[in-house]
mmCIF file of C-alpha atoms in Angstrom:
data_model
loop_
_atom_site.group_PDB
_atom_site.id
_atom_site.type_symbol
_atom_site.label_atom_id
_atom_site.label_comp_id
_atom_site.label_asym_id
_atom_site.label_seq_id
_atom_site.Cartn_x
_atom_site.Cartn_y
_atom_site.Cartn_z
ATOM 1 C CA UNK Y 1 -23.546 194.882 185.191
ATOM 2 C CA UNK Y 2 -20.106 192.539 185.310
ATOM 3 C CA UNK Y 3 -20.200 189.316 186.993
ATOM 4 C CA UNK Y 4 -19.729 188.714 191.071
ATOM 5 C CA UNK Y 5 -16.189 187.375 191.937
ATOM 6 C CA UNK Y 6 -15.566 184.368 194.323
ATOM 7 C CA UNK Y 7 -12.533 185.384 196.254
ATOM 8 C CA UNK Y 8 -11.047 182.055 196.881
ATOM 9 C CA UNK Y 9 -8.513 183.755 198.700
ATOM 10 C CA UNK Y 10 -10.409 185.455 201.116
ATOM 11 C CA UNK Y 11 -12.906 182.033 201.265
ATOM 12 C CA UNK Y 12 -10.015 179.753 201.883
ATOM 13 C CA UNK Y 13 -8.673 182.138 204.591
ATOM 14 C CA UNK Y 14 -11.716 181.837 206.621
ATOM 15 C CA UNK Y 15 -11.607 178.104 206.099
ATOM 16 C CA UNK Y 16 -7.903 177.935 207.620
ATOM 17 C CA UNK Y 17 -8.935 180.230 210.533
ATOM 18 C CA UNK Y 18 -12.034 178.007 211.649
ATOM 19 C CA UNK Y 19 -9.418 174.984 210.947
ATOM 20 C CA UNK Y 20 -6.524 176.754 213.229
ATOM 21 C CA UNK Y 21 -9.150 176.782 215.889
ATOM 22 C CA UNK Y 22 -9.968 173.521 215.867
ATOM 23 C CA UNK Y 23 -7.019 172.424 215.851
ATOM 24 C CA UNK Y 24 -6.287 174.546 219.058
ATOM 25 C CA UNK Y 25 -9.076 172.880 220.414
ATOM 26 C CA UNK Y 26 -8.144 169.379 220.001
ATOM 27 C CA UNK Y 27 -4.592 169.760 221.007
ATOM 28 C CA UNK Y 28 -5.866 171.625 224.087
ATOM 29 C CA UNK Y 29 -8.502 168.233 225.141
ATOM 30 C CA UNK Y 30 -5.299 166.164 224.785
ATOM 31 C CA UNK Y 31 -5.664 164.731 221.328
ATOM 32 C CA UNK Y 32 -2.816 164.209 219.178
ATOM 33 C CA UNK Y 33 -1.895 167.001 216.209
ATOM 34 C CA UNK Y 34 -3.111 166.396 212.951
ATOM 35 C CA UNK Y 35 0.423 165.624 210.570
ATOM 36 C CA UNK Y 36 0.553 165.445 206.887
ATOM 37 C CA UNK Y 37 3.336 164.089 204.935
ATOM 38 C CA UNK Y 38 4.260 165.427 201.340
ATOM 39 C CA UNK Y 39 6.179 163.206 199.363
ATOM 40 C CA UNK Y 40 8.144 165.110 196.387
ATOM 41 C CA UNK Y 41 10.134 162.820 193.673
ATOM 42 C CA UNK Y 42 12.260 164.752 191.306
ATOM 43 C CA UNK Y 43 12.741 168.766 190.861
ATOM 44 C CA UNK Y 44 9.787 170.145 188.801
ATOM 45 C CA UNK Y 45 9.566 173.266 189.630
ATOM 46 C CA UNK Y 46 5.924 173.432 189.905
ATOM 47 C CA UNK Y 47 5.688 170.974 191.883
ATOM 48 C CA UNK Y 48 8.686 172.660 193.801
ATOM 49 C CA UNK Y 49 6.054 175.211 194.511
ATOM 50 C CA UNK Y 50 2.854 174.071 195.431
ATOM 51 C CA UNK Y 51 4.512 171.638 198.101
ATOM 52 C CA UNK Y 52 6.461 174.764 199.738
ATOM 53 C CA UNK Y 53 2.829 176.667 199.613
ATOM 54 C CA UNK Y 54 1.096 173.422 201.203
ATOM 55 C CA UNK Y 55 3.930 173.614 204.201
ATOM 56 C CA UNK Y 56 3.271 176.732 204.756
ATOM 57 C CA UNK Y 57 -0.085 176.607 205.302
ATOM 58 C CA UNK Y 58 0.175 173.608 207.454
ATOM 59 C CA UNK Y 59 2.263 175.579 209.781
ATOM 60 C CA UNK Y 60 -0.082 177.907 209.595
ATOM 61 C CA UNK Y 61 -3.192 176.144 211.147
ATOM 62 C CA UNK Y 62 -1.266 174.076 213.488
ATOM 63 C CA UNK Y 63 -0.357 170.987 211.167
ATOM 64 C CA UNK Y 64 2.415 168.942 211.872
ATOM 65 C CA UNK Y 65 3.998 168.444 208.814
ATOM 66 C CA UNK Y 66 7.123 166.421 206.942
ATOM 67 C CA UNK Y 67 8.266 167.079 203.547
ATOM 68 C CA UNK Y 68 10.192 164.070 201.975
ATOM 69 C CA UNK Y 69 12.321 165.273 198.959
ATOM 70 C CA UNK Y 70 13.479 162.172 197.110
ATOM 71 C CA UNK Y 71 15.810 162.208 193.917
ATOM 72 C CA UNK Y 72 14.063 161.535 190.320
ATOM 73 C CA UNK Y 73 16.677 158.466 190.265
ATOM 74 C CA UNK Y 74 14.722 156.607 192.960
ATOM 75 C CA UNK Y 75 12.909 153.402 192.376
ATOM 76 C CA UNK Y 76 9.329 152.662 191.962
ATOM 77 C CA UNK Y 77 10.531 150.018 195.280
ATOM 78 C CA UNK Y 78 12.352 152.634 196.969
ATOM 79 C CA UNK Y 79 9.427 155.278 196.563
ATOM 80 C CA UNK Y 80 7.173 152.511 197.808
ATOM 81 C CA UNK Y 81 9.323 151.892 200.940
ATOM 82 C CA UNK Y 82 8.969 155.465 201.763
ATOM 83 C CA UNK Y 83 5.012 155.368 201.598
ATOM 84 C CA UNK Y 84 4.978 152.262 203.729
ATOM 85 C CA UNK Y 85 7.015 153.578 206.422
ATOM 86 C CA UNK Y 86 4.406 156.562 206.776
ATOM 87 C CA UNK Y 87 2.022 154.341 206.357
ATOM 88 C CA UNK Y 88 2.898 153.127 209.649
ATOM 89 C CA UNK Y 89 3.878 156.273 211.190
ATOM 90 C CA UNK Y 90 1.434 157.166 213.892
ATOM 91 C CA UNK Y 91 2.523 160.816 213.895
ATOM 92 C CA UNK Y 92 1.157 160.825 210.253
ATOM 93 C CA UNK Y 93 -2.717 160.817 209.470
ATOM 94 C CA UNK Y 94 -2.390 162.034 205.847
ATOM 95 C CA UNK Y 95 0.064 160.952 203.188
ATOM 96 C CA UNK Y 96 0.078 163.168 199.930
ATOM 97 C CA UNK Y 97 2.390 162.121 196.984
ATOM 98 C CA UNK Y 98 2.882 165.537 195.065
ATOM 99 C CA UNK Y 99 2.012 164.347 191.401
ATOM 100 C CA UNK Y 100 3.028 164.025 188.517
ATOM 101 C CA UNK Y 101 5.821 161.719 189.190
ATOM 102 C CA UNK Y 102 8.971 161.901 187.137
ATOM 103 C CA UNK Y 103 8.577 159.421 183.758
ATOM 104 C CA UNK Y 104 8.974 155.978 184.840
ATOM 105 C CA UNK Y 105 6.977 155.692 187.656
ATOM 106 C CA UNK Y 106 3.183 154.227 187.406
ATOM 107 C CA UNK Y 107 1.207 157.032 189.774
ATOM 108 C CA UNK Y 108 -1.779 154.243 189.936
ATOM 109 C CA UNK Y 109 0.350 152.016 192.118
ATOM 110 C CA UNK Y 110 1.843 154.557 194.263
ATOM 111 C CA UNK Y 111 -1.828 156.260 194.281
ATOM 112 C CA UNK Y 112 -2.791 152.489 195.791
ATOM 113 C CA UNK Y 113 0.038 151.650 198.175
ATOM 114 C CA UNK Y 114 -1.095 154.485 200.333
ATOM 115 C CA UNK Y 115 -3.791 153.589 203.112
ATOM 116 C CA UNK Y 116 -7.115 154.965 202.231
ATOM 117 C CA UNK Y 117 -7.757 156.207 205.380
ATOM 118 C CA UNK Y 118 -4.544 158.312 204.611
ATOM 119 C CA UNK Y 119 -5.310 159.552 201.429
ATOM 120 C CA UNK Y 120 -6.131 163.249 201.886
ATOM 121 C CA UNK Y 121 -6.046 163.690 198.151
ATOM 122 C CA UNK Y 122 -8.746 161.543 197.524
ATOM 123 C CA UNK Y 123 -7.580 159.462 194.593
ATOM 124 C CA UNK Y 124 -7.228 155.679 196.335
ATOM 125 C CA UNK Y 125 -9.770 153.625 194.385
ATOM 126 C CA UNK Y 126 -11.564 152.847 197.555
ATOM 127 C CA UNK Y 127 -12.409 156.378 198.476
ATOM 128 C CA UNK Y 128 -13.091 157.053 194.717
ATOM 129 C CA UNK Y 129 -15.596 154.327 195.085
ATOM 130 C CA UNK Y 130 -17.131 155.531 198.061
ATOM 131 C CA UNK Y 131 -17.521 159.016 196.382
ATOM 132 C CA UNK Y 132 -19.445 156.971 193.292
ATOM 133 C CA UNK Y 133 -21.564 155.595 195.695
ATOM 134 C CA UNK Y 134 -22.385 158.808 197.847
ATOM 135 C CA UNK Y 135 -20.335 157.140 200.972
ATOM 136 C CA UNK Y 136 -18.415 159.663 203.429
ATOM 137 C CA UNK Y 137 -14.946 159.645 202.330
ATOM 138 C CA UNK Y 138 -12.022 161.667 201.470
ATOM 139 C CA UNK Y 139 -13.156 164.522 198.524
ATOM 140 C CA UNK Y 140 -10.425 165.081 196.075
ATOM 141 C CA UNK Y 141 -9.415 168.676 197.212
ATOM 142 C CA UNK Y 142 -9.787 170.869 193.699
ATOM 143 C CA UNK Y 143 -13.871 169.345 193.220
ATOM 144 C CA UNK Y 144 -14.098 169.728 197.216
ATOM 145 C CA UNK Y 145 -12.734 173.520 196.830
ATOM 146 C CA UNK Y 146 -15.484 174.172 193.991
ATOM 147 C CA UNK Y 147 -18.098 172.841 195.843
ATOM 148 C CA UNK Y 148 -17.435 175.017 199.053
ATOM 149 C CA UNK Y 149 -17.075 178.102 196.278
ATOM 150 C CA UNK Y 150 -20.877 177.442 195.154
ATOM 151 C CA UNK Y 151 -21.668 177.225 198.437
ATOM 152 C CA UNK Y 152 -20.490 180.348 199.732
ATOM 153 C CA UNK Y 153 -22.518 182.096 196.995
ATOM 154 C CA UNK Y 154 -25.985 180.184 198.062
ATOM 155 C CA UNK Y 155 -26.760 178.643 194.910
ATOM 156 C CA UNK Y 156 -29.492 176.051 194.984
ATOM 157 C CA UNK Y 157 -28.131 173.588 192.514
ATOM 158 C CA UNK Y 158 -30.988 171.886 192.044
ATOM 159 C CA UNK Y 159 -32.414 171.074 188.889
ATOM 160 C CA UNK Y 160 -29.516 173.614 187.683
ATOM 161 C CA UNK Y 161 -27.831 172.458 184.414
ATOM 162 C CA UNK Y 162 -24.267 171.982 185.052
ATOM 163 C CA UNK Y 163 -21.670 171.582 182.267
ATOM 164 C CA UNK Y 164 -17.947 170.222 183.766
ATOM 165 C CA UNK Y 165 -15.335 170.740 180.902
ATOM 166 C CA UNK Y 166 -12.942 168.083 181.587
ATOM 167 C CA UNK Y 167 -12.870 164.667 182.433
ATOM 168 C CA UNK Y 168 -9.531 164.074 184.493
ATOM 169 C CA UNK Y 169 -9.719 161.908 187.824
ATOM 170 C CA UNK Y 170 -8.320 164.392 189.923
ATOM 171 C CA UNK Y 171 -11.039 167.251 188.951
ATOM 172 C CA UNK Y 172 -13.710 167.002 186.044
ATOM 173 C CA UNK Y 173 -15.414 163.157 187.085
ATOM 174 C CA UNK Y 174 -15.352 163.978 190.892
ATOM 175 C CA UNK Y 175 -16.368 167.481 190.959
ATOM 176 C CA UNK Y 176 -19.150 166.325 188.217
ATOM 177 C CA UNK Y 177 -20.327 163.393 190.936
ATOM 178 C CA UNK Y 178 -20.293 166.222 193.520
ATOM 179 C CA UNK Y 179 -23.138 168.364 191.440
ATOM 180 C CA UNK Y 180 -24.757 165.178 190.726
ATOM 181 C CA UNK Y 181 -24.921 164.734 194.039
ATOM 182 C CA UNK Y 182 -26.663 168.028 194.924
ATOM 183 C CA UNK Y 183 -29.253 167.014 192.355
ATOM 184 C CA UNK Y 184 -27.487 169.233 189.260
ATOM 185 C CA UNK Y 185 -28.049 167.665 185.545
ATOM 186 C CA UNK Y 186 -24.630 167.476 184.665
ATOM 187 C CA UNK Y 187 -22.931 167.020 181.177
ATOM 188 C CA UNK Y 188 -19.235 166.188 180.909
ATOM 189 C CA UNK Y 189 -17.678 167.864 178.336
ATOM 190 C CA UNK Y 190 -13.726 167.041 176.622
ATOM 191 C CA UNK Y 191 -11.565 167.626 173.903
ATOM 192 C CA UNK Y 192 -13.765 164.875 171.375
ATOM 193 C CA UNK Y 193 -17.166 166.366 172.296
ATOM 194 C CA UNK Y 194 -19.142 167.777 169.333
ATOM 195 C CA UNK Y 195 -20.397 171.683 169.670
ATOM 196 C CA UNK Y 196 -18.436 172.537 173.063
ATOM 197 C CA UNK Y 197 -19.670 175.803 173.069
ATOM 198 C CA UNK Y 198 -23.555 175.093 172.637
ATOM 199 C CA UNK Y 199 -22.588 173.028 175.211
ATOM 200 C CA UNK Y 200 -20.883 175.358 177.412
ATOM 201 C CA UNK Y 201 -23.992 177.745 176.280
ATOM 202 C CA UNK Y 202 -26.451 175.791 178.052
ATOM 203 C CA UNK Y 203 -25.148 175.874 181.655
ATOM 204 C CA UNK Y 204 -26.225 177.377 184.302
ATOM 205 C CA UNK Y 205 -23.085 176.460 186.313
ATOM 206 C CA UNK Y 206 -20.135 176.081 184.292
ATOM 207 C CA UNK Y 207 -17.061 174.200 185.697
ATOM 208 C CA UNK Y 208 -13.711 174.618 183.487
ATOM 209 C CA UNK Y 209 -10.551 172.668 184.104
ATOM 210 C CA UNK Y 210 -8.966 171.480 180.945
ATOM 211 C CA UNK Y 211 -5.535 173.358 180.874
ATOM 212 C CA UNK Y 212 -6.312 175.003 177.883
ATOM 213 C CA UNK Y 213 -5.308 179.123 178.372
ATOM 214 C CA UNK Y 214 -8.661 181.227 177.923
ATOM 215 C CA UNK Y 215 -10.180 178.905 175.911
ATOM 216 C CA UNK Y 216 -13.772 179.953 177.082
ATOM 217 C CA UNK Y 217 -14.605 182.928 175.880
ATOM 218 C CA UNK Y 218 -18.093 185.588 176.249
ATOM 219 C CA UNK Y 219 -20.029 183.855 173.206
ATOM 220 C CA UNK Y 220 -19.777 180.338 175.380
ATOM 221 C CA UNK Y 221 -21.316 181.410 178.497
ATOM 222 C CA UNK Y 222 -25.012 181.802 179.534
ATOM 223 C CA UNK Y 223 -26.034 185.518 180.609
ATOM 224 C CA UNK Y 224 -25.679 185.227 184.862
ATOM 225 C CA UNK Y 225 -24.162 181.429 184.653
ATOM 226 C CA UNK Y 226 -21.502 180.949 187.667
ATOM 227 C CA UNK Y 227 -18.143 180.052 185.795
ATOM 228 C CA UNK Y 228 -15.932 178.299 187.999
ATOM 229 C CA UNK Y 229 -11.947 178.512 186.314
ATOM 230 C CA UNK Y 230 -10.165 175.713 187.464
ATOM 231 C CA UNK Y 231 -7.249 175.866 185.034
ATOM 232 C CA UNK Y 232 -4.228 177.492 185.810
ATOM 233 C CA UNK Y 233 -1.120 178.258 182.872
ATOM 234 C CA UNK Y 234 1.360 180.827 182.053
ATOM 235 C CA UNK Y 235 1.285 182.778 178.785
ATOM 236 C CA UNK Y 236 4.624 184.525 178.640
ATOM 237 C CA UNK Y 237 4.942 186.509 182.291
ATOM 238 C CA UNK Y 238 1.157 186.368 182.581
ATOM 239 C CA UNK Y 239 -1.106 183.746 185.289
ATOM 240 C CA UNK Y 240 -4.543 182.772 182.884
ATOM 241 C CA UNK Y 241 -7.257 180.176 183.448
ATOM 242 C CA UNK Y 242 -8.965 178.304 181.170
ATOM 243 C CA UNK Y 243 -11.429 181.255 180.707
ATOM 244 C CA UNK Y 244 -11.094 184.602 178.874
ATOM 245 C CA UNK Y 245 -11.718 186.474 182.217
ATOM 246 C CA UNK Y 246 -11.970 190.004 180.858
ATOM 247 C CA UNK Y 247 -14.557 189.024 178.247
ATOM 248 C CA UNK Y 248 -16.574 186.688 180.301
ATOM 249 C CA UNK Y 249 -17.049 188.875 183.324
ATOM 250 C CA UNK Y 250 -19.218 190.455 181.237
ATOM 251 C CA UNK Y 251 -21.316 188.335 180.635
ATOM 252 C CA UNK Y 252 -21.321 185.954 183.955
ATOM 253 C CA UNK Y 253 -23.172 186.185 187.174
ATOM 254 C CA UNK Y 254 -20.486 184.808 189.160
ATOM 255 C CA UNK Y 255 -16.726 184.249 188.310
ATOM 256 C CA UNK Y 256 -13.692 182.985 189.997
ATOM 257 C CA UNK Y 257 -10.357 184.624 189.057
ATOM 258 C CA UNK Y 258 -6.858 183.118 188.410
ATOM 259 C CA UNK Y 259 -5.069 183.482 190.611
ATOM 260 C CA UNK Y 260 -6.600 183.644 193.604
ATOM 261 C CA UNK Y 261 -9.812 181.300 192.789
ATOM 262 C CA UNK Y 262 -9.759 177.602 193.055
ATOM 263 C CA UNK Y 263 -6.180 177.390 193.689
ATOM 264 C CA UNK Y 264 -6.278 178.704 197.609
ATOM 265 C CA UNK Y 265 -9.259 176.467 198.004
ATOM 266 C CA UNK Y 266 -7.411 173.468 197.281
ATOM 267 C CA UNK Y 267 -4.583 173.925 199.708
ATOM 268 C CA UNK Y 268 -7.402 174.754 202.160
ATOM 269 C CA UNK Y 269 -9.860 171.492 201.515
ATOM 270 C CA UNK Y 270 -6.130 169.419 201.797
ATOM 271 C CA UNK Y 271 -5.554 170.922 205.334
ATOM 272 C CA UNK Y 272 -9.561 169.845 205.928
ATOM 273 C CA UNK Y 273 -9.012 166.597 205.142
ATOM 274 C CA UNK Y 274 -5.682 166.311 206.913
ATOM 275 C CA UNK Y 275 -7.926 167.120 210.200
ATOM 276 C CA UNK Y 276 -10.655 164.698 209.293
ATOM 277 C CA UNK Y 277 -8.174 162.338 208.979
ATOM 278 C CA UNK Y 278 -6.989 162.675 213.005
ATOM 279 C CA UNK Y 279 -10.258 162.388 213.737
#
């Protein structure tokens, strides 16, 4: 029996609809409209696409949004000055600097300059530290979306074997921490892992976030496993994930598609974090 599909587009729409109602109620009660500032440096086409999608999503739910497009020739000091202005702007509750930054910028210095209470990406060291110690904080958007998808299928993660392929600060490490907080037994794998396929085969829940097109094949997946594909790549004219969808769907119990899986959830969780920042 083919895997059941976890529809990220549908789930994200439900979250956006709920947020729109929440924002409307906030404003009607005399509270300030949530505000998000997106900072884009340079002209990376993928980054431009992501920023336009975020702007559109803000408009849909009623979040005030600003877009600050800066040339790649701007100095780091000038970028930090823009962030400082946004840190002080009472209309802005969330600040997102679109990554990756052009060559020559120190991304960590830039992230560190965002006030932790406006860091809706969840990348500031203070927010990362709070996540690691189980405190309430902004959870990075993609890992938060992954957890919402798991919640949507009603899986109890207690005692489950979870394998995360990828160790980035943006996805791999935080999603592993979130799974651990739900009492899963977590293994983090990466490019230097020996017998990667064998590690994946042990997983009741497999989260793949490496950016390697169709890395995970059917014989890497435990029958009935939940497979969350975070990767997205272009192969010719086709958009694919890190999981070979057509063959893995014959083995997995649940599977996320690419596109239409984790991607829409990431934006939905950015909106969720922005609304939380305004409260």
